Amino acid sequence: MTSGAWAHARIERCLVTGGLGFIGSHFIRLLLRERPDIEVINLDAMTYAGNPLNLHDLEDDSRYRFVHGNIADRTVVRAAIGAGVDAIVNFAAESHVDRSLRDATAFCATNVCGTQVLLDAAREYRVQRFLQVSTDEVYGDIPEGESTEDDPLRPRSPYSASKAAADLLALAHYESYDAPVLITRGSNTYGPYQYPEKLIPLFVTNLIDDQLVPVYGDGMQVRDWLYVEDHARGILHVLEHGEPGNVYNLGGNNPRTNLDITHMLLKACGRSPLTHVHHVGDRPGHDRRYAMNTEKARALGWEPGMPFVAGLHRTIDWYKANERWWRPLKSGDFAEYYALQYQAAPVKVPITTGGIA
Ligand code: TYD
């Protein structure tokens, strides 16, 4: 199969899984905005990170249908696909590394077994393309240089191990059954509607509330940041133009240390590093650096467009303007998780002492 044969694929009905989550909800909104004739079925399990408010504006859109269910549930999946879809984009996943370090059960059930159920059903119903949304974390720690798509996978957390397993299952379906599978590996993504357990929304919302921000270890870990709409556009581009059996790195080419990000957030929120940073114990097995080569996706015609400073300020402004979205998420179960995860972190700002090590 040549890439030319797949250029400009026309998708009429798309099953998106995990569409109430962060990147999935942005992807669905993009799809409906840019492909007016498309129909979208959103299959989402409504776990703690799936939020109906992320797509509340679509309630009256006749092109959009929501199905409540888990991708590991074969009956639900077969019913959703059997309704006739020509593409599947699998966002559904447990995605937080710290939670995977506490208990990886749900990560294996959803990320690994769920993906396999979807792949099997896609094959049974001869779905024309299947895009697996993956992550740069499957390459593991990259002390120097950049990961390219053919590099060996060396995941180092239970989360990234589960995503690597899903990638390998997807590629095995391509090799074994000629299934039209594509994989995107995105870098750290940020923007509005991100659940406040992740670095940027956690820190922004803590700072709005005059709380400390818990920096793991020395804060010199490097992540490559990609704005969520750029990520969503990349996934759509690969879905329509990518060549089955291929992996595409979608990186922001915007490496930053966690401390850099922290200082930008502190400044934007009018807080001082002397009073609002708390260095807590490091994450076990913490990958120091991720970095991807994105030539392949760029050659296909995608590139990120959002400059980082503008994207970060847009994100901060969104959290400042949407307290009603995130405030309920930070109470209840999340508050319990936070207390457990950051036991050593004081929750109130000390009056005199500095937090920086
Ligand atoms: P995170 O947003 O959890 O994404 P990932 O682990 O998938 O990269 O974390 C981004 C970086 O920020 C990572 O190096 C861990 C660090 N981090 C902290 O220092 N403190 C925190 O409270 C969190 C959530 C993350």
mmCIF file of N, CA and C in Angstrom, residues 32-146:
data_model
loop_
_atom_site.group_PDB
_atom_site.id
_atom_site.type_symbol
_atom_site.label_atom_id
_atom_site.label_comp_id
_atom_site.label_asym_id
_atom_site.label_seq_id
_atom_site.Cartn_x
_atom_site.Cartn_y
_atom_site.Cartn_z
ATOM 1 N N LEU A 32 -16.111 17.716 14.128
ATOM 2 C CA LEU A 32 -17.437 18.228 13.754
ATOM 3 C C LEU A 32 -17.345 19.629 13.140
ATOM 4 N N ARG A 33 -16.331 20.386 13.574
ATOM 5 C CA ARG A 33 -16.163 21.739 13.021
ATOM 6 C C ARG A 33 -15.610 21.676 11.593
ATOM 7 N N GLU A 34 -14.634 20.802 11.376
ATOM 8 C CA GLU A 34 -13.917 20.820 10.094
ATOM 9 C C GLU A 34 -14.432 19.824 9.067
ATOM 10 N N ARG A 35 -15.254 18.869 9.493
ATOM 11 C CA ARG A 35 -15.808 17.889 8.548
ATOM 12 C C ARG A 35 -17.327 17.894 8.733
ATOM 13 N N PRO A 36 -18.023 18.866 8.139
ATOM 14 C CA PRO A 36 -19.447 19.086 8.431
ATOM 15 C C PRO A 36 -20.346 17.887 8.134
ATOM 16 N N ASP A 37 -19.916 16.988 7.235
ATOM 17 C CA ASP A 37 -20.789 15.859 6.887
ATOM 18 C C ASP A 37 -20.568 14.625 7.754
ATOM 19 N N ILE A 38 -19.641 14.703 8.663
ATOM 20 C CA ILE A 38 -19.275 13.501 9.427
ATOM 21 C C ILE A 38 -20.284 13.220 10.548
ATOM 22 N N GLU A 39 -20.412 11.925 10.902
ATOM 23 C CA GLU A 39 -21.162 11.566 12.113
ATOM 24 C C GLU A 39 -20.170 10.977 13.100
ATOM 25 N N VAL A 40 -20.353 11.317 14.368
ATOM 26 C CA VAL A 40 -19.413 10.859 15.393
ATOM 27 C C VAL A 40 -20.159 10.116 16.495
ATOM 28 N N ILE A 41 -19.665 8.912 16.794
ATOM 29 C CA ILE A 41 -20.166 8.180 17.966
ATOM 30 C C ILE A 41 -19.058 8.237 19.009
ATOM 31 N N ASN A 42 -19.414 8.691 20.187
ATOM 32 C CA ASN A 42 -18.437 8.809 21.278
ATOM 33 C C ASN A 42 -18.713 7.723 22.306
ATOM 34 N N LEU A 43 -17.821 6.724 22.385
ATOM 35 C CA LEU A 43 -17.964 5.650 23.378
ATOM 36 C C LEU A 43 -17.033 5.973 24.544
ATOM 37 N N ASP A 44 -17.626 6.226 25.698
ATOM 38 C CA ASP A 44 -16.801 6.659 26.834
ATOM 39 C C ASP A 44 -17.318 6.001 28.117
ATOM 40 N N ALA A 45 -16.395 5.542 28.942
ATOM 41 C CA ALA A 45 -16.761 4.828 30.178
ATOM 42 C C ALA A 45 -17.106 5.777 31.324
ATOM 43 N N MET A 46 -16.890 7.058 31.135
ATOM 44 C CA MET A 46 -17.142 8.065 32.177
ATOM 45 C C MET A 46 -16.418 7.709 33.474
ATOM 46 N N THR A 47 -15.135 7.456 33.361
ATOM 47 C CA THR A 47 -14.317 7.281 34.560
ATOM 48 C C THR A 47 -14.109 8.663 35.170
ATOM 49 N N TYR A 48 -13.291 8.746 36.191
ATOM 50 C CA TYR A 48 -13.099 10.026 36.895
ATOM 51 C C TYR A 48 -12.625 11.137 35.946
ATOM 52 N N ALA A 49 -11.912 10.755 34.871
ATOM 53 C CA ALA A 49 -11.331 11.789 33.998
ATOM 54 C C ALA A 49 -12.219 12.128 32.798
ATOM 55 N N GLY A 50 -13.328 11.415 32.653
ATOM 56 C CA GLY A 50 -14.241 11.696 31.539
ATOM 57 C C GLY A 50 -15.353 12.613 32.027
ATOM 58 N N ASN A 51 -15.522 13.731 31.370
ATOM 59 C CA ASN A 51 -16.420 14.748 31.905
ATOM 60 C C ASN A 51 -17.415 15.215 30.834
ATOM 61 N N PRO A 52 -18.718 14.955 31.040
ATOM 62 C CA PRO A 52 -19.713 15.369 30.037
ATOM 63 C C PRO A 52 -19.657 16.866 29.752
ATOM 64 N N LEU A 53 -19.197 17.640 30.729
ATOM 65 C CA LEU A 53 -19.117 19.098 30.506
ATOM 66 C C LEU A 53 -18.114 19.449 29.401
ATOM 67 N N ASN A 54 -17.184 18.511 29.124
ATOM 68 C CA ASN A 54 -16.185 18.801 28.085
ATOM 69 C C ASN A 54 -16.825 18.958 26.711
ATOM 70 N N LEU A 55 -18.011 18.354 26.538
ATOM 71 C CA LEU A 55 -18.684 18.441 25.232
ATOM 72 C C LEU A 55 -20.124 18.930 25.381
ATOM 73 N N HIS A 56 -20.390 19.702 26.408
ATOM 74 C CA HIS A 56 -21.786 20.114 26.667
ATOM 75 C C HIS A 56 -22.366 20.887 25.484
ATOM 76 N N ASP A 57 -21.496 21.543 24.721
ATOM 77 C CA ASP A 57 -21.983 22.349 23.591
ATOM 78 C C ASP A 57 -22.495 21.497 22.429
ATOM 79 N N LEU A 58 -22.278 20.178 22.494
ATOM 80 C CA LEU A 58 -22.683 19.327 21.360
ATOM 81 C C LEU A 58 -24.019 18.620 21.586
ATOM 82 N N GLU A 59 -24.637 18.876 22.740
ATOM 83 C CA GLU A 59 -25.854 18.128 23.090
ATOM 84 C C GLU A 59 -26.911 18.162 21.988
ATOM 85 N N ASP A 60 -27.035 19.287 21.302
ATOM 86 C CA ASP A 60 -28.096 19.406 20.289
ATOM 87 C C ASP A 60 -27.603 19.151 18.872
ATOM 88 N N ASP A 61 -26.386 18.663 18.734
ATOM 89 C CA ASP A 61 -25.833 18.426 17.403
ATOM 90 C C ASP A 61 -26.248 17.025 16.937
ATOM 91 N N SER A 62 -27.053 16.952 15.880
ATOM 92 C CA SER A 62 -27.595 15.656 15.446
ATOM 93 C C SER A 62 -26.509 14.750 14.859
ATOM 94 N N ARG A 63 -25.334 15.287 14.585
ATOM 95 C CA ARG A 63 -24.255 14.460 14.028
ATOM 96 C C ARG A 63 -23.479 13.734 15.129
ATOM 97 N N TYR A 64 -23.815 14.053 16.377
ATOM 98 C CA TYR A 64 -23.055 13.521 17.512
ATOM 99 C C TYR A 64 -23.917 12.593 18.361
ATOM 100 N N ARG A 65 -23.375 11.396 18.692
ATOM 101 C CA ARG A 65 -24.119 10.479 19.556
ATOM 102 C C ARG A 65 -23.189 9.953 20.653
ATOM 103 N N PHE A 66 -23.698 9.962 21.868
ATOM 104 C CA PHE A 66 -22.899 9.478 22.999
ATOM 105 C C PHE A 66 -23.338 8.074 23.401
ATOM 106 N N VAL A 67 -22.389 7.172 23.605
ATOM 107 C CA VAL A 67 -22.689 5.832 24.118
ATOM 108 C C VAL A 67 -21.854 5.628 25.380
ATOM 109 N N HIS A 68 -22.539 5.298 26.473
ATOM 110 C CA HIS A 68 -21.822 5.059 27.724
ATOM 111 C C HIS A 68 -21.346 3.615 27.768
ATOM 112 N N GLY A 69 -20.041 3.392 27.841
ATOM 113 C CA GLY A 69 -19.547 2.023 27.905
ATOM 114 C C GLY A 69 -18.037 1.973 27.878
ATOM 115 N N ASN A 70 -17.543 0.775 28.227
ATOM 116 C CA ASN A 70 -16.105 0.560 28.341
ATOM 117 C C ASN A 70 -15.580 -0.163 27.094
ATOM 118 N N ILE A 71 -14.406 0.224 26.630
ATOM 119 C CA ILE A 71 -13.874 -0.429 25.423
ATOM 120 C C ILE A 71 -13.510 -1.887 25.667
ATOM 121 N N ALA A 72 -13.396 -2.286 26.950
ATOM 122 C CA ALA A 72 -13.090 -3.690 27.227
ATOM 123 C C ALA A 72 -14.358 -4.557 27.221
ATOM 124 N N ASP A 73 -15.510 -3.924 27.047
ATOM 125 C CA ASP A 73 -16.792 -4.643 27.035
ATOM 126 C C ASP A 73 -17.157 -4.981 25.583
ATOM 127 N N ARG A 74 -16.935 -6.238 25.226
ATOM 128 C CA ARG A 74 -17.092 -6.684 23.837
ATOM 129 C C ARG A 74 -18.493 -6.405 23.283
ATOM 130 N N THR A 75 -19.516 -6.580 24.138
ATOM 131 C CA THR A 75 -20.892 -6.411 23.661
ATOM 132 C C THR A 75 -21.155 -4.955 23.279
ATOM 133 N N VAL A 76 -20.731 -4.065 24.159
ATOM 134 C CA VAL A 76 -20.928 -2.628 23.900
ATOM 135 C C VAL A 76 -20.154 -2.205 22.652
ATOM 136 N N VAL A 77 -18.931 -2.685 22.550
ATOM 137 C CA VAL A 77 -18.075 -2.299 21.423
ATOM 138 C C VAL A 77 -18.661 -2.805 20.108
ATOM 139 N N ARG A 78 -19.119 -4.073 20.108
ATOM 140 C CA ARG A 78 -19.681 -4.631 18.864
ATOM 141 C C ARG A 78 -20.936 -3.869 18.462
ATOM 142 N N ALA A 79 -21.752 -3.480 19.445
ATOM 143 C CA ALA A 79 -22.970 -2.724 19.119
ATOM 144 C C ALA A 79 -22.604 -1.372 18.511
ATOM 145 N N ALA A 80 -21.591 -0.717 19.079
ATOM 146 C CA ALA A 80 -21.207 0.618 18.586
ATOM 147 C C ALA A 80 -20.625 0.535 17.176
ATOM 148 N N ILE A 81 -19.796 -0.472 16.946
ATOM 149 C CA ILE A 81 -19.165 -0.594 15.624
ATOM 150 C C ILE A 81 -20.151 -1.160 14.603
ATOM 151 N N GLY A 82 -20.984 -2.086 15.079
ATOM 152 C CA GLY A 82 -21.943 -2.737 14.187
ATOM 153 C C GLY A 82 -22.927 -1.754 13.576
ATOM 154 N N ALA A 83 -23.092 -0.598 14.212
ATOM 155 C CA ALA A 83 -23.984 0.431 13.673
ATOM 156 C C ALA A 83 -23.427 0.991 12.365
ATOM 157 N N GLY A 84 -22.196 0.587 12.057
ATOM 158 C CA GLY A 84 -21.587 0.992 10.778
ATOM 159 C C GLY A 84 -20.669 2.182 10.935
ATOM 160 N N VAL A 85 -19.394 1.913 11.161
ATOM 161 C CA VAL A 85 -18.430 3.021 11.222
ATOM 162 C C VAL A 85 -17.298 2.715 10.249
ATOM 163 N N ASP A 86 -16.730 3.754 9.666
ATOM 164 C CA ASP A 86 -15.603 3.477 8.774
ATOM 165 C C ASP A 86 -14.259 3.820 9.393
ATOM 166 N N ALA A 87 -14.272 4.432 10.586
ATOM 167 C CA ALA A 87 -12.996 4.693 11.268
ATOM 168 C C ALA A 87 -13.189 4.626 12.777
ATOM 169 N N ILE A 88 -12.118 4.217 13.458
ATOM 170 C CA ILE A 88 -12.099 4.219 14.928
ATOM 171 C C ILE A 88 -10.859 4.983 15.376
ATOM 172 N N VAL A 89 -11.049 5.889 16.322
ATOM 173 C CA VAL A 89 -9.903 6.574 16.920
ATOM 174 C C VAL A 89 -9.952 6.281 18.415
ATOM 175 N N ASN A 90 -8.938 5.594 18.905
ATOM 176 C CA ASN A 90 -8.975 5.115 20.283
ATOM 177 C C ASN A 90 -8.189 6.018 21.236
ATOM 178 N N PHE A 91 -8.937 6.886 21.919
ATOM 179 C CA PHE A 91 -8.357 7.730 22.963
ATOM 180 C C PHE A 91 -8.536 7.102 24.347
ATOM 181 N N ALA A 92 -9.464 6.159 24.465
ATOM 182 C CA ALA A 92 -9.838 5.660 25.799
ATOM 183 C C ALA A 92 -8.633 5.046 26.495
ATOM 184 N N ALA A 93 -8.277 5.593 27.631
ATOM 185 C CA ALA A 93 -7.105 5.075 28.348
ATOM 186 C C ALA A 93 -7.049 5.653 29.756
ATOM 187 N N GLU A 94 -6.483 4.857 30.643
ATOM 188 C CA GLU A 94 -6.023 5.407 31.919
ATOM 189 C C GLU A 94 -4.681 6.061 31.603
ATOM 190 N N SER A 95 -4.495 7.315 32.037
ATOM 191 C CA SER A 95 -3.338 8.045 31.491
ATOM 192 C C SER A 95 -2.389 8.645 32.526
ATOM 193 N N HIS A 96 -2.675 8.473 33.817
ATOM 194 C CA HIS A 96 -1.810 9.196 34.752
ATOM 195 C C HIS A 96 -0.752 8.288 35.381
ATOM 196 N N VAL A 97 0.509 8.620 35.136
ATOM 197 C CA VAL A 97 1.640 7.793 35.580
ATOM 198 C C VAL A 97 1.585 7.535 37.086
ATOM 199 N N ASP A 98 1.321 8.586 37.879
ATOM 200 C CA ASP A 98 1.332 8.409 39.341
ATOM 201 C C ASP A 98 0.279 7.407 39.794
ATOM 202 N N ARG A 99 -0.882 7.445 39.146
ATOM 203 C CA ARG A 99 -1.931 6.475 39.516
ATOM 204 C C ARG A 99 -1.498 5.068 39.117
ATOM 205 N N SER A 100 -0.798 4.930 37.982
ATOM 206 C CA SER A 100 -0.368 3.595 37.548
ATOM 207 C C SER A 100 0.657 3.015 38.513
ATOM 208 N N LEU A 101 1.424 3.908 39.165
ATOM 209 C CA LEU A 101 2.415 3.428 40.133
ATOM 210 C C LEU A 101 1.744 2.924 41.404
ATOM 211 N N ARG A 102 0.541 3.433 41.689
ATOM 212 C CA ARG A 102 -0.202 2.959 42.864
ATOM 213 C C ARG A 102 -0.904 1.647 42.578
ATOM 214 N N ASP A 103 -1.485 1.519 41.378
ATOM 215 C CA ASP A 103 -2.240 0.311 41.030
ATOM 216 C C ASP A 103 -2.422 0.279 39.513
ATOM 217 N N ALA A 104 -1.823 -0.697 38.880
ATOM 218 C CA ALA A 104 -1.854 -0.731 37.405
ATOM 219 C C ALA A 104 -3.007 -1.571 36.858
ATOM 220 N N THR A 105 -3.889 -2.061 37.728
ATOM 221 C CA THR A 105 -4.942 -2.975 37.265
ATOM 222 C C THR A 105 -5.793 -2.360 36.158
ATOM 223 N N ALA A 106 -6.310 -1.155 36.417
ATOM 224 C CA ALA A 106 -7.186 -0.518 35.423
ATOM 225 C C ALA A 106 -6.416 -0.176 34.148
ATOM 226 N N PHE A 107 -5.118 0.060 34.279
ATOM 227 C CA PHE A 107 -4.294 0.402 33.107
ATOM 228 C C PHE A 107 -4.185 -0.799 32.169
ATOM 229 N N CYS A 108 -4.015 -1.985 32.784
ATOM 230 C CA CYS A 108 -3.930 -3.190 31.942
ATOM 231 C C CYS A 108 -5.307 -3.500 31.358
ATOM 232 N N ALA A 109 -6.355 -3.371 32.168
ATOM 233 C CA ALA A 109 -7.705 -3.725 31.698
ATOM 234 C C ALA A 109 -8.126 -2.829 30.533
ATOM 235 N N THR A 110 -7.957 -1.524 30.678
ATOM 236 C CA THR A 110 -8.438 -0.608 29.636
ATOM 237 C C THR A 110 -7.425 -0.466 28.504
ATOM 238 N N ASN A 111 -6.205 -0.118 28.865
ATOM 239 C CA ASN A 111 -5.233 0.224 27.823
ATOM 240 C C ASN A 111 -4.813 -0.986 26.991
ATOM 241 N N VAL A 112 -4.686 -2.134 27.644
ATOM 242 C CA VAL A 112 -4.222 -3.324 26.910
ATOM 243 C C VAL A 112 -5.426 -4.147 26.424
ATOM 244 N N CYS A 113 -6.221 -4.673 27.390
ATOM 245 C CA CYS A 113 -7.336 -5.558 26.982
ATOM 246 C C CYS A 113 -8.383 -4.780 26.192
ATOM 247 N N GLY A 114 -8.663 -3.551 26.598
ATOM 248 C CA GLY A 114 -9.649 -2.738 25.876
ATOM 249 C C GLY A 114 -9.226 -2.511 24.432
ATOM 250 N N THR A 115 -7.959 -2.217 24.223
ATOM 251 C CA THR A 115 -7.472 -2.000 22.853
ATOM 252 C C THR A 115 -7.599 -3.275 22.031
ATOM 253 N N GLN A 116 -7.325 -4.396 22.674
ATOM 254 C CA GLN A 116 -7.438 -5.661 21.935
ATOM 255 C C GLN A 116 -8.890 -5.947 21.533
ATOM 256 N N VAL A 117 -9.832 -5.659 22.445
ATOM 257 C CA VAL A 117 -11.255 -5.849 22.115
ATOM 258 C C VAL A 117 -11.627 -4.971 20.918
ATOM 259 N N LEU A 118 -11.179 -3.731 20.944
ATOM 260 C CA LEU A 118 -11.484 -2.805 19.842
ATOM 261 C C LEU A 118 -10.876 -3.281 18.529
ATOM 262 N N LEU A 119 -9.610 -3.721 18.592
ATOM 263 C CA LEU A 119 -8.936 -4.188 17.373
ATOM 264 C C LEU A 119 -9.659 -5.396 16.776
ATOM 265 N N ASP A 120 -10.058 -6.321 17.650
ATOM 266 C CA ASP A 120 -10.769 -7.516 17.171
ATOM 267 C C ASP A 120 -12.091 -7.141 16.518
ATOM 268 N N ALA A 121 -12.824 -6.230 17.172
ATOM 269 C CA ALA A 121 -14.132 -5.834 16.630
ATOM 270 C C ALA A 121 -13.950 -5.067 15.318
ATOM 271 N N ALA A 122 -12.911 -4.249 15.253
ATOM 272 C CA ALA A 122 -12.650 -3.490 14.015
ATOM 273 C C ALA A 122 -12.382 -4.458 12.862
ATOM 274 N N ARG A 123 -11.675 -5.521 13.162
ATOM 275 C CA ARG A 123 -11.365 -6.517 12.120
ATOM 276 C C ARG A 123 -12.639 -7.265 11.709
ATOM 277 N N GLU A 124 -13.426 -7.636 12.723
ATOM 278 C CA GLU A 124 -14.669 -8.378 12.448
ATOM 279 C C GLU A 124 -15.597 -7.575 11.522
ATOM 280 N N TYR A 125 -15.677 -6.270 11.784
ATOM 281 C CA TYR A 125 -16.597 -5.429 10.996
ATOM 282 C C TYR A 125 -15.894 -4.709 9.838
ATOM 283 N N ARG A 126 -14.669 -5.091 9.583
ATOM 284 C CA ARG A 126 -13.900 -4.529 8.453
ATOM 285 C C ARG A 126 -13.889 -3.004 8.438
ATOM 286 N N VAL A 127 -13.610 -2.452 9.597
ATOM 287 C CA VAL A 127 -13.510 -0.993 9.704
ATOM 288 C C VAL A 127 -12.303 -0.536 8.878
ATOM 289 N N GLN A 128 -12.481 0.549 8.142
ATOM 290 C CA GLN A 128 -11.458 0.893 7.140
ATOM 291 C C GLN A 128 -10.183 1.483 7.704
ATOM 292 N N ARG A 129 -10.261 2.084 8.869
ATOM 293 C CA ARG A 129 -9.015 2.472 9.521
ATOM 294 C C ARG A 129 -9.184 2.613 11.026
ATOM 295 N N PHE A 130 -8.079 2.319 11.696
ATOM 296 C CA PHE A 130 -8.067 2.276 13.161
ATOM 297 C C PHE A 130 -6.862 3.086 13.619
ATOM 298 N N LEU A 131 -7.128 4.172 14.327
ATOM 299 C CA LEU A 131 -5.997 4.966 14.813
ATOM 300 C C LEU A 131 -5.860 4.806 16.327
ATOM 301 N N GLN A 132 -4.709 4.326 16.729
ATOM 302 C CA GLN A 132 -4.407 4.152 18.147
ATOM 303 C C GLN A 132 -3.638 5.381 18.635
ATOM 304 N N VAL A 133 -4.210 6.071 19.624
ATOM 305 C CA VAL A 133 -3.563 7.267 20.163
ATOM 306 C C VAL A 133 -2.571 6.830 21.244
ATOM 307 N N SER A 134 -1.291 7.072 20.996
ATOM 308 C CA SER A 134 -0.256 6.624 21.930
ATOM 309 C C SER A 134 0.555 7.816 22.424
ATOM 310 N N THR A 135 1.714 7.541 22.935
ATOM 311 C CA THR A 135 2.464 8.561 23.691
ATOM 312 C C THR A 135 3.968 8.412 23.493
ATOM 313 N N ASP A 136 4.681 9.514 23.645
ATOM 314 C CA ASP A 136 6.159 9.438 23.575
ATOM 315 C C ASP A 136 6.739 8.637 24.739
ATOM 316 N N GLU A 137 5.911 8.397 25.768
ATOM 317 C CA GLU A 137 6.438 7.703 26.946
ATOM 318 C C GLU A 137 6.797 6.247 26.662
ATOM 319 N N VAL A 138 6.276 5.696 25.550
ATOM 320 C CA VAL A 138 6.609 4.293 25.242
ATOM 321 C C VAL A 138 8.092 4.126 24.897
ATOM 322 N N TYR A 139 8.753 5.211 24.462
ATOM 323 C CA TYR A 139 10.187 5.109 24.123
ATOM 324 C C TYR A 139 11.051 5.066 25.387
ATOM 325 N N GLY A 140 10.477 5.451 26.520
ATOM 326 C CA GLY A 140 11.244 5.478 27.760
ATOM 327 C C GLY A 140 12.100 6.727 27.874
ATOM 328 N N ASP A 141 13.036 6.671 28.803
ATOM 329 C CA ASP A 141 13.900 7.821 29.075
ATOM 330 C C ASP A 141 14.896 8.013 27.920
ATOM 331 N N ILE A 142 15.012 9.264 27.436
ATOM 332 C CA ILE A 142 15.899 9.558 26.290
ATOM 333 C C ILE A 142 16.947 10.578 26.753
ATOM 334 N N PRO A 143 18.064 10.102 27.337
ATOM 335 C CA PRO A 143 19.053 11.046 27.885
ATOM 336 C C PRO A 143 19.556 12.037 26.848
ATOM 337 N N GLU A 144 19.725 11.585 25.591
ATOM 338 C CA GLU A 144 20.101 12.542 24.527
ATOM 339 C C GLU A 144 19.529 12.077 23.198
ATOM 340 N N GLY A 145 19.514 13.013 22.239
ATOM 341 C CA GLY A 145 18.989 12.679 20.912
ATOM 342 C C GLY A 145 17.470 12.672 20.899
ATOM 343 N N GLU A 146 16.910 12.087 19.847
ATOM 344 C CA GLU A 146 15.456 12.089 19.655
ATOM 345 C C GLU A 146 14.977 10.700 19.264
#
